[in-house]
DNA sequence: TAGGCCATCTGGTCCT
DNA sequence: AGGACCAGATGGCCTA
């Protein structure tokens, strides 16, 4: 089975590996990312072929293996016998019945290219090469899967001080977060239809996150149990109290919706929208802030408004409603047009950078990984790493508190 | 030190 | 043949 020529095991010319095998890359990655991932083995007795840095080391490794092949110990013999009797492979799936109408595939006549005129030694090298390439592909595949999970983590409303969610926690939390957002939309629909909202949940991220980490799949009933309807704020008439609860950090009044004498503030997800009665409108998201200001209200400062609410408390819905005679329907056609125009203007003003192409294995580099929040910035200086994925695709949600807003002025 | 989590290796299966 | 996907095995790291 094994070649008796030692040199056959020592021919580690990299040319036997295809250009996309990523061998050098893997070796480099093992140093770059050694603190974040299991380093690729260099000194173990497994194949360890291309992953070892020098030919001398490779020779030593294979010399050891070669000696073992030539003179297997009793332990090795017993092990090899036992291993034949253990089936650790993926269980076979039942084969689908063949479709007789499906056209048969054509195969070339004669021996295939690989098995033709190849010595056992050459075949072994070919197999080993295939295995290395398969390992490399599998590694990259898992890396991309982890990239996707990291992206998911960044859009989930976790807090900076939290430890990184595990994979399963991330998936559970994402599921429950989507559920919670759906509940928000349902409440919003009830507002628009003139009905009282279904619930005014006393929501917060930490509860939802902790629930998710516990491994429970959230349901409507569980949702109501976990987030009970809070007591109405003082000054609100229960009969006409209308409010909906988003899932972002609430305003000082504990709600995600705030009706004031100046206008309306709505906070849903990562976006806060301020519609000012005088035309000074603002959209704030995790990616920045855009102000859409009517000429008559240039100089209006939303931050001052928020500060005023924090200090003196926001007026209740009824106060705002009565004072301004606001219509009950906030998301009517007119407001929709206002929002649409504002977003369109903002979209034209912002240049969207192309995100990194992950599909290029050759350019793959673990140093680009955003495993920790610190990867989003340059250490403690909070400078953006221009070559980081995070810089362009804005995944670093949890650190955007530090980001200065970009301001866009437009007339609506 | 046990257990959880993770990265990696590996062989099997399915599909093109 | 070869790539994608999957699941089991393994070893390292970390924490209670």
Coordinates of C-alpha atoms (C1' of nucleotides) in Angstrom, one line a residue, chain A residues 109-117, chain C residues 1:
Chain A
X109 CA -14.1 5.1 -22.6
X110 CA -11.1 3.5 -21.1
X111 CA -9.3 4.4 -17.9
X112 CA -9.6 7.8 -16.6
X113 CA -6.8 10.3 -16.7
X114 CA -5.7 9.8 -13.1
X115 CA -5.6 6.1 -12.7
X116 CA -3.9 5.6 -16.1
X117 CA -0.3 4.7 -15.9
Chain C
dA1 C1' -13.2 14.0 -11.5

